[in-house]
Structure formats: structure tokens, C-alpha cells
Coordinates of N, CA and C in Angstrom, one line a residue:
M10 N 40.7 -8.1 -60.6 CA 40.4 -7.1 -59.6 C 38.9 -6.7 -59.7
P11 N 38.4 -6.7 -60.9 CA 37.0 -6.2 -60.9 C 36.0 -7.0 -60.1
S12 N 36.3 -8.3 -59.9 CA 35.4 -9.2 -59.1 C 35.4 -8.8 -57.6
N13 N 36.6 -8.3 -57.1 CA 36.6 -7.8 -55.7 C 35.8 -6.6 -55.5
T14 N 35.7 -5.7 -56.4 CA 35.0 -4.5 -56.3 C 33.5 -4.9 -56.2
F15 N 33.1 -5.8 -57.1 CA 31.7 -6.2 -57.0 C 31.3 -6.9 -55.7
D16 N 32.3 -7.7 -55.2 CA 32.0 -8.4 -53.9 C 31.8 -7.3 -52.7
E17 N 32.6 -6.3 -52.8 CA 32.4 -5.2 -51.8 C 31.1 -4.5 -51.9
I18 N 30.7 -4.3 -53.1 CA 29.4 -3.6 -53.3 C 28.2 -4.6 -52.9
L19 N 28.4 -5.8 -53.2 CA 27.3 -6.8 -52.9 C 27.3 -7.0 -51.4
G20 N 28.4 -6.9 -50.7 CA 28.4 -7.1 -49.2 C 28.1 -5.8 -48.5
L21 N 27.9 -4.7 -49.2 CA 27.6 -3.4 -48.5 C 26.3 -3.5 -47.8
E22 N 25.3 -4.0 -48.3 CA 24.0 -4.1 -47.7 C 24.1 -4.9 -46.4
E23 N 24.8 -6.0 -46.4 CA 24.9 -6.8 -45.2 C 25.7 -6.1 -44.1
K24 N 26.8 -5.4 -44.5 CA 27.6 -4.6 -43.6 C 26.8 -3.5 -42.9
F25 N 26.0 -2.8 -43.7 CA 25.1 -1.7 -43.1 C 24.0 -2.3 -42.2
Y26 N 23.5 -3.5 -42.6 CA 22.5 -4.2 -41.7 C 23.2 -4.5 -40.4
D27 N 24.3 -5.1 -40.4 CA 25.0 -5.5 -39.2 C 25.3 -4.3 -38.3
E28 N 25.8 -3.2 -38.9 CA 26.1 -2.0 -38.2 C 24.9 -1.4 -37.5
G29 N 23.8 -1.4 -38.3 CA 22.5 -0.9 -37.7 C 22.0 -1.8 -36.6
Y30 N 22.1 -3.1 -36.8 CA 21.7 -4.0 -35.8 C 22.5 -3.8 -34.5
Q31 N 23.8 -3.7 -34.6 CA 24.6 -3.5 -33.4 C 24.3 -2.2 -32.7
Q32 N 24.2 -1.1 -33.5 CA 23.9 0.2 -32.9 C 22.5 0.2 -32.3
G33 N 21.5 -0.4 -32.9 CA 20.2 -0.5 -32.3 C 20.2 -1.3 -31.0
L34 N 20.9 -2.4 -31.0 CA 21.0 -3.2 -29.8 C 21.6 -2.5 -28.7
A35 N 22.7 -1.7 -28.9 CA 23.3 -0.9 -27.9 C 22.4 0.2 -27.4
D36 N 21.7 0.9 -28.3 CA 20.8 1.9 -27.9 C 19.6 1.4 -27.1
G37 N 19.1 0.2 -27.6 CA 18.0 -0.4 -26.9 C 18.3 -0.9 -25.5
T38 N 19.5 -1.4 -25.4 CA 19.9 -1.8 -24.0 C 20.0 -0.7 -23.1
K39 N 20.6 0.4 -23.6 CA 20.7 1.6 -22.7 C 19.4 2.2 -22.4
A40 N 18.5 2.3 -23.4 CA 17.2 2.9 -23.1 C 16.3 2.0 -22.2
G41 N 16.5 0.6 -22.4 CA 15.8 -0.3 -21.6 C 16.2 -0.2 -20.1
R42 N 17.5 0.0 -19.9 CA 17.9 0.1 -18.5 C 17.3 1.4 -17.9
I43 N 17.4 2.5 -18.6 CA 16.8 3.7 -18.1 C 15.3 3.6 -17.9
E44 N 14.6 3.1 -18.8 CA 13.2 2.9 -18.7 C 12.8 1.9 -17.5
G45 N 13.6 0.9 -17.4 CA 13.4 -0.1 -16.3 C 13.6 0.5 -15.0
R46 N 14.7 1.3 -14.9 CA 14.9 2.0 -13.6 C 13.8 2.9 -13.2
T47 N 13.4 3.7 -14.2 CA 12.3 4.7 -14.0 C 11.0 4.0 -13.5
F48 N 10.7 2.9 -14.3 CA 9.5 2.2 -13.9 C 9.6 1.6 -12.5
G49 N 10.8 1.0 -12.2 CA 11.0 0.4 -10.9 C 10.9 1.5 -9.8
L50 N 11.4 2.7 -10.0 CA 11.3 3.7 -9.0 C 9.8 4.2 -8.8
E51 N 9.1 4.3 -9.9 CA 7.7 4.6 -9.8 C 6.9 3.6 -9.0
K52 N 7.1 2.3 -9.4 CA 6.3 1.2 -8.7 C 6.7 1.1 -7.2
G53 N 8.0 1.3 -6.9 CA 8.5 1.3 -5.5 C 7.9 2.4 -4.8
F54 N 7.8 3.6 -5.4 CA 7.2 4.8 -4.7 C 5.7 4.5 -4.4
E55 N 5.0 4.0 -5.4 CA 3.6 3.7 -5.2 C 3.4 2.7 -4.1
K56 N 4.2 1.7 -4.0 CA 4.1 0.7 -2.9 C 4.4 1.3 -1.5
Y57 N 5.4 2.2 -1.5 CA 5.7 2.8 -0.2 C 4.6 3.8 0.2
V58 N 4.0 4.5 -0.7 CA 2.9 5.4 -0.4 C 1.8 4.6 0.2
G59 N 1.4 3.5 -0.5 CA 0.4 2.7 0.1 C 0.7 2.2 1.4
S60 N 1.9 1.8 1.7 CA 2.3 1.3 3.0 C 2.2 2.4 4.0
G61 N 2.6 3.6 3.6 CA 2.6 4.8 4.5 C 1.1 5.1 4.9
K62 N 0.2 5.0 3.9 CA -1.2 5.3 4.2 C -1.7 4.3 5.3
L63 N -1.4 3.0 5.1 CA -1.8 2.0 6.1 C -1.1 2.2 7.4
Y64 N 0.1 2.7 7.4 CA 0.8 3.0 8.7 C 0.1 4.2 9.4
G65 N -0.3 5.2 8.6 CA -1.0 6.3 9.2 C -2.4 5.9 9.8
K66 N -3.1 5.0 9.1 CA -4.4 4.5 9.6 C -4.1 3.7 10.9
S67 N -3.1 2.9 10.9 CA -2.8 2.1 12.1 C -2.6 3.0 13.3
L68 N -1.8 4.1 13.1 CA -1.5 5.0 14.2 C -2.8 5.7 14.7
I69 N -3.7 6.1 13.8 CA -4.9 6.7 14.2 C -5.8 5.8 14.9
W70 N -5.9 4.5 14.4 CA -6.8 3.6 15.1 C -6.2 3.2 16.5
I71 N -4.9 3.1 16.6 CA -4.3 2.8 17.9 C -4.6 3.9 18.9
N72 N -4.5 5.1 18.4 CA -4.8 6.2 19.3 C -6.3 6.3 19.7
R73 N -7.1 5.7 19.0 CA -8.5 5.7 19.3 C -9.0 4.5 20.1
T74 N -8.1 3.5 20.3 CA -8.4 2.3 21.0 C -8.1 2.4 22.5
P75 N -9.0 2.1 23.4 CA -8.8 2.3 24.8 C -7.6 1.5 25.3
Q76 N -7.3 0.3 24.8 CA -6.2 -0.5 25.3 C -4.9 0.2 25.1
F77 N -4.8 1.0 24.2 CA -3.5 1.6 23.9 C -3.3 3.0 24.4
Q78 N -4.3 3.5 25.1 CA -4.3 4.8 25.7 C -3.3 4.9 26.8
V79 N -2.6 6.1 26.9 CA -1.6 6.3 28.0 C -2.3 6.5 29.3
R80 N -1.9 5.8 30.3 CA -2.5 6.0 31.6 C -2.1 7.3 32.2
S81 N -3.0 7.9 32.9 CA -2.7 9.2 33.5 C -1.7 9.0 34.7
G82 N -0.7 9.8 34.7 CA 0.3 9.7 35.8 C 1.5 8.9 35.3
E83 N 1.5 8.2 34.2 CA 2.6 7.4 33.7 C 3.5 8.2 32.7
G84 N 3.0 9.3 32.2 CA 3.7 10.0 31.2 C 3.4 9.5 29.8
N85 N 4.2 9.9 28.9 CA 3.9 9.5 27.5 C 4.8 8.3 27.0
S86 N 5.4 7.5 27.9 CA 6.3 6.5 27.5 C 5.7 5.1 27.5
S87 N 4.5 4.9 28.0 CA 4.1 3.5 28.0 C 2.6 3.4 27.5
I88 N 2.3 2.3 26.9 CA 1.0 2.0 26.4 C 0.3 1.0 27.4
K89 N -1.0 1.2 27.5 CA -1.7 0.5 28.6 C -1.7 -1.0 28.4
S90 N -1.8 -1.5 27.2 CA -2.0 -3.0 27.0 C -0.7 -3.7 27.1
N91 N 0.4 -3.3 26.4 CA 1.6 -4.0 26.3 C 2.7 -3.4 27.1
S92 N 2.5 -2.3 27.7 CA 3.6 -1.5 28.4 C 4.8 -1.2 27.5
Q93 N 4.6 -1.0 26.3 CA 5.7 -0.6 25.4 C 5.1 0.4 24.4
P94 N 5.9 1.4 24.1 CA 5.4 2.4 23.1 C 5.4 1.8 21.7
L95 N 4.4 2.1 20.9 CA 4.5 1.7 19.5 C 5.1 2.8 18.6
S96 N 4.9 4.0 18.9 CA 5.5 5.1 18.1 C 5.4 6.4 18.8
N97 N 6.3 7.3 18.6 CA 6.2 8.7 19.1 C 5.1 9.4 18.4
D98 N 4.8 9.0 17.1 CA 3.8 9.7 16.3 C 2.4 9.6 16.9
M99 N 2.2 8.5 17.7 CA 0.9 8.3 18.3 C 0.5 9.3 19.3
Q100 N 1.5 9.9 20.0 CA 1.2 10.8 21.0 C 0.6 12.1 20.5
A101 N 0.9 12.5 19.3 CA 0.5 13.8 18.7 C -1.0 13.9 18.4
T102 N -1.6 12.8 18.1 CA -3.0 12.8 17.7 C -4.0 12.3 18.8
S103 N -3.5 12.0 20.0 CA -4.3 11.4 21.0 C -5.3 12.3 21.6
E104 N -5.1 13.6 21.5 CA -6.0 14.6 22.1 C -7.2 14.9 21.1
I105 N -7.0 14.7 19.8 CA -8.0 15.2 18.9 C -9.0 14.1 18.5
L106 N -8.7 12.8 18.6 CA -9.5 11.8 18.1 C -10.5 11.2 19.1
P107 N -11.7 10.9 18.7 CA -12.6 10.3 19.6 C -12.2 8.8 19.9
I108 N -12.4 8.4 21.1 CA -12.0 7.0 21.5 C -13.1 6.1 21.1
F109 N -12.7 4.9 20.6 CA -13.7 3.8 20.4 C -14.4 3.4 21.7
P110 N -15.6 3.1 21.6 CA -16.3 2.7 22.9 C -15.8 1.3 23.3
E111 N -15.8 1.2 24.7 CA -15.4 -0.1 25.2 C -16.5 -1.2 24.9
N112 N -16.1 -2.3 24.3 CA -17.1 -3.3 24.0 C -16.3 -4.6 23.9
H113 N -17.0 -5.7 23.5 CA -16.4 -7.0 23.4 C -15.4 -7.2 22.3
H114 N -15.5 -6.3 21.3 CA -14.6 -6.4 20.1 C -13.2 -5.8 20.4
N115 N -13.0 -5.1 21.5 CA -11.8 -4.4 21.7 C -10.5 -5.3 21.8
Q116 N -10.7 -6.5 22.4 CA -9.5 -7.4 22.5 C -9.1 -7.8 21.1
R117 N -10.1 -8.2 20.3 CA -9.8 -8.6 18.9 C -9.2 -7.4 18.1
L118 N -9.8 -6.2 18.3 CA -9.4 -5.0 17.6 C -8.0 -4.7 18.0
A119 N -7.6 -4.8 19.3 CA -6.3 -4.5 19.7 C -5.3 -5.5 19.1
K120 N -5.7 -6.7 19.0 CA -4.8 -7.8 18.4 C -4.6 -7.5 16.9
H121 N -5.7 -7.1 16.2 CA -5.5 -6.8 14.8 C -4.7 -5.6 14.6
L122 N -4.9 -4.6 15.4 CA -4.1 -3.3 15.3 C -2.6 -3.6 15.5
T123 N -2.3 -4.4 16.5 CA -0.9 -4.7 16.8 C -0.3 -5.4 15.6
V124 N -1.0 -6.3 15.0 CA -0.4 -7.0 13.8 C -0.3 -6.1 12.6
L125 N -1.3 -5.2 12.4 CA -1.2 -4.3 11.3 C 0.0 -3.3 11.5
Y126 N 0.1 -2.8 12.7 CA 1.3 -1.9 12.9 C 2.6 -2.6 12.7
A127 N 2.7 -3.9 13.1 CA 3.9 -4.6 12.9 C 4.2 -4.9 11.4
L128 N 3.1 -5.0 10.6 CA 3.3 -5.3 9.2 C 3.7 -4.1 8.4
V129 N 3.3 -2.9 8.8 CA 3.6 -1.7 8.0 C 4.6 -0.7 8.7
E130 N 5.1 -1.0 9.8 CA 6.1 -0.1 10.4 C 7.3 0.0 9.5
S131 N 7.8 1.2 9.2 CA 8.8 1.4 8.2 C 10.2 1.0 8.6
E132 N 10.4 0.9 9.9 CA 11.8 0.5 10.3 C 12.1 -0.9 10.0
S133 N 11.1 -1.8 9.9 CA 11.4 -3.2 9.6 C 11.2 -3.6 8.1
L134 N 10.8 -2.6 7.3 CA 10.6 -2.9 5.9 C 11.9 -2.7 5.2
S135 N 12.3 -3.7 4.4 CA 13.5 -3.7 3.6 C 13.4 -2.9 2.4
T136 N 14.4 -2.1 2.1 CA 14.4 -1.3 0.8 C 15.4 -1.9 -0.2
E137 N 15.9 -3.1 0.1 CA 16.8 -3.7 -0.9 C 16.1 -4.1 -2.2
N138 N 16.9 -4.2 -3.2 CA 16.3 -4.5 -4.5 C 16.7 -6.0 -4.9
T139 N 16.3 -6.9 -4.0 CA 16.5 -8.3 -4.2 C 15.1 -9.0 -4.4
E140 N 15.1 -10.1 -5.0 CA 13.9 -10.8 -5.2 C 13.2 -11.2 -3.9
E141 N 14.0 -11.6 -2.9 CA 13.5 -12.0 -1.6 C 12.9 -10.8 -0.8
A142 N 13.6 -9.7 -0.9 CA 13.1 -8.5 -0.2 C 11.8 -7.9 -0.8
V143 N 11.8 -7.9 -2.1 CA 10.6 -7.4 -2.8 C 9.4 -8.4 -2.5
S144 N 9.6 -9.7 -2.5 CA 8.6 -10.6 -2.3 C 8.1 -10.5 -0.8
D145 N 9.0 -10.3 0.1 CA 8.6 -10.1 1.5 C 7.8 -8.8 1.7
F146 N 8.2 -7.7 1.0 CA 7.4 -6.5 1.1 C 6.0 -6.7 0.5
D147 N 5.9 -7.3 -0.6 CA 4.6 -7.5 -1.3 C 3.7 -8.4 -0.4
D148 N 4.3 -9.4 0.2 CA 3.5 -10.3 1.1 C 3.0 -9.5 2.3
R149 N 3.9 -8.7 2.9 CA 3.5 -7.9 4.1 C 2.4 -6.9 3.7
F150 N 2.6 -6.3 2.6 CA 1.7 -5.2 2.1 C 0.3 -5.8 1.9
K151 N 0.2 -7.0 1.2 CA -1.1 -7.6 1.0 C -1.7 -8.0 2.3
R152 N -0.9 -8.6 3.2 CA -1.5 -9.0 4.5 C -2.0 -7.7 5.3
A153 N -1.3 -6.6 5.2 CA -1.7 -5.4 5.9 C -3.0 -4.8 5.2
Q154 N -3.1 -4.9 3.9 CA -4.4 -4.5 3.3 C -5.5 -5.3 3.8
A155 N -5.3 -6.6 3.9 CA -6.4 -7.5 4.4 C -6.8 -7.1 5.9
K156 N -5.7 -6.9 6.7 CA -6.0 -6.5 8.1 C -6.7 -5.2 8.2
T157 N -6.4 -4.3 7.3 CA -7.0 -3.0 7.2 C -8.5 -3.1 6.9
K158 N -8.9 -4.0 6.0 CA -10.3 -4.2 5.7 C -11.0 -4.8 6.9
I159 N -10.4 -5.7 7.6 CA -11.0 -6.3 8.8 C -11.2 -5.2 9.9
I160 N -10.2 -4.4 10.1 CA -10.3 -3.3 11.1 C -11.4 -2.3 10.7
E161 N -11.4 -1.9 9.4 CA -12.4 -1.0 9.0 C -13.8 -1.5 9.2
R162 N -14.0 -2.7 9.0 CA -15.4 -3.3 9.3 C -15.6 -3.3 10.8
M163 N -14.6 -3.6 11.6 CA -14.8 -3.7 13.0 C -15.2 -2.3 13.6
V164 N -14.5 -1.3 13.1 CA -14.7 0.0 13.7 C -15.8 0.8 13.0
G165 N -16.4 0.2 11.9 CA -17.5 0.8 11.2 C -17.1 1.9 10.2
E166 N -15.9 1.9 9.7 CA -15.5 2.9 8.8 C -15.8 2.6 7.4
I167 N -16.2 1.4 7.1 CA -16.6 1.0 5.8 C -18.0 0.3 5.9
K168 N -18.8 0.6 4.9 CA -20.1 0.0 4.9 C -20.1 -1.4 4.4
E169 N -21.0 -2.2 4.9 CA -21.2 -3.5 4.4 C -21.7 -3.4 3.0
P170 N -21.4 -4.4 2.1 CA -21.9 -4.3 0.7 C -23.4 -4.4 0.7
N171 N -24.0 -3.6 -0.2 CA -25.4 -3.6 -0.5 C -26.2 -3.0 0.6
V172 N -25.6 -2.4 1.7 CA -26.4 -1.7 2.7 C -27.0 -0.5 2.1
A173 N -26.3 0.3 1.3 CA -26.8 1.5 0.7 C -27.8 1.2 -0.3
S174 N -27.7 0.2 -1.1 CA -28.7 -0.1 -2.1 C -30.0 -0.6 -1.5
N175 N -30.0 -1.1 -0.3 CA -31.3 -1.5 0.4 C -32.0 -0.3 0.9
V176 N -31.3 0.8 1.3 CA -31.9 2.0 1.9 C -32.4 2.8 0.8
L177 N -31.7 3.0 -0.3 CA -32.1 4.0 -1.3 C -33.1 3.3 -2.3
G178 N -34.1 4.0 -2.6 CA -35.1 3.5 -3.5 C -34.6 3.3 -4.9
N179 N -33.9 4.3 -5.5 CA -33.3 4.1 -6.8 C -31.8 4.2 -6.6
Q180 N -31.0 3.7 -7.5 CA -29.6 3.5 -7.4 C -28.7 4.7 -7.8
D181 N -29.4 5.9 -7.9 CA -28.6 7.1 -8.3 C -27.6 7.5 -7.2
G182 N -27.9 7.3 -6.0 CA -27.0 7.7 -4.9 C -27.3 9.1 -4.5
N183 N -28.3 9.7 -4.9 CA -28.7 11.1 -4.5 C -29.3 11.1 -3.1
I184 N -28.9 12.0 -2.3 CA -29.4 12.1 -0.9 C -30.9 12.4 -0.9
E185 N -31.4 13.1 -2.0 CA -32.8 13.4 -2.0 C -33.7 12.2 -2.2
D186 N -33.1 11.2 -2.8 CA -33.8 9.9 -3.0 C -34.0 9.1 -1.8
A187 N -33.2 9.3 -0.8 CA -33.3 8.5 0.5 C -34.3 9.2 1.4
S188 N -35.5 8.7 1.4 CA -36.5 9.3 2.3 C -37.2 8.1 3.1
L189 N -38.0 8.5 4.1 CA -38.6 7.5 4.9 C -39.7 6.8 4.1
R190 N -40.3 7.4 3.1 CA -41.2 6.7 2.3 C -40.6 5.5 1.5
N191 N -39.4 5.7 1.0 CA -38.7 4.6 0.3 C -38.3 3.5 1.2
I192 N -37.9 3.8 2.4 CA -37.5 2.8 3.4 C -38.7 2.0 3.8
Q193 N -39.9 2.6 4.1 CA -41.0 1.9 4.6 C -41.7 1.0 3.6
S194 N -41.6 1.3 2.3 CA -42.2 0.5 1.3 C -41.5 -0.7 0.9

């Protein structure tokens, strides 16, 4: 019998190792699921905030574009270019914003705005947690970001690269440094 006692003592280390491993595995699995869910919610929220910002920009630009202005006498239910409303939210800001001037870019601008609005409208965005839905959302979001950059350049809300550096004599960015003497030299 003394040999059985020694076998139990010698196997004690392996037994505790196995128990610790199983307990750590269970705790890690639980913590990993909680951390993964939290991380997923944070990233999903960030994506939808970005999408919401682009949606807001699209509404503002649509309200400032002459093709989408409501005709007088028709009420608030139709848009001039497509005769279909894009959103009820657009009516709220139409009185406060300056209208873009009529020029040759307006047809292209209207087309870009229509595509941007279609990409970021929240009713057609899927909130499912499937690989296909997430991939579709990411693709639409990237395309919407690209359209936003195009529209910003068309309406003049973003400066062309290196325009500011050509005007300012030194690169500090101070308004005092931008003078007529620096521009003329």
C-alpha cells in the first residue's frame, strides 16, 4: 500500500495543473466573449456615428443644391429634380442654409449627392451581425466616404492640398504670417 500513497502524491502536481488549466480555459472563454462583445459594440457604434455624420452632410448639401429645392406652390412633398422626397429631415434646414450657385457642376453634384444619400440612408443599412451584412456596410461606408470627398471638393468645403502652404511664407499656420508681402515675393 505504501506505493499507492506515493503515486497519489506524485500525481498531485499533474492533477492541480489540469484543474488550473480547465478553470483558466473556462474563465478565459467567458472573459473573451464579454470582451469581444464589448469591442464589437464599440466598433459598431463608431461605424454608425461615422455613417450618421455622412448622412447629415448629405442632407445639408441636398438642401443647398438648387435641383433639390422645393418648388413654390407644390408644398413640402416633392423635390424638384426627381419629384420624390429624399427625407423629411431636409425640410427643416432649407430656410437657414445658403443655396449653391447655379453652374455647370450642379448636374454632377446632384448625381453625387443622390448616390451619397442612397449609400448612407439608415433605413437600408443592415444591423445584422453576419459576415455578409458587415462587409456590405463597410463597403457602403467606404464608398460614401469617397463620395463625400468628391462633393467637398466640388462645393469648396475642403482646400486643395498645398494651397495653404503656397500662400503662407512660413509653415507655422499663423494668420499674422499671411501678408501681401509674402504672397508677392
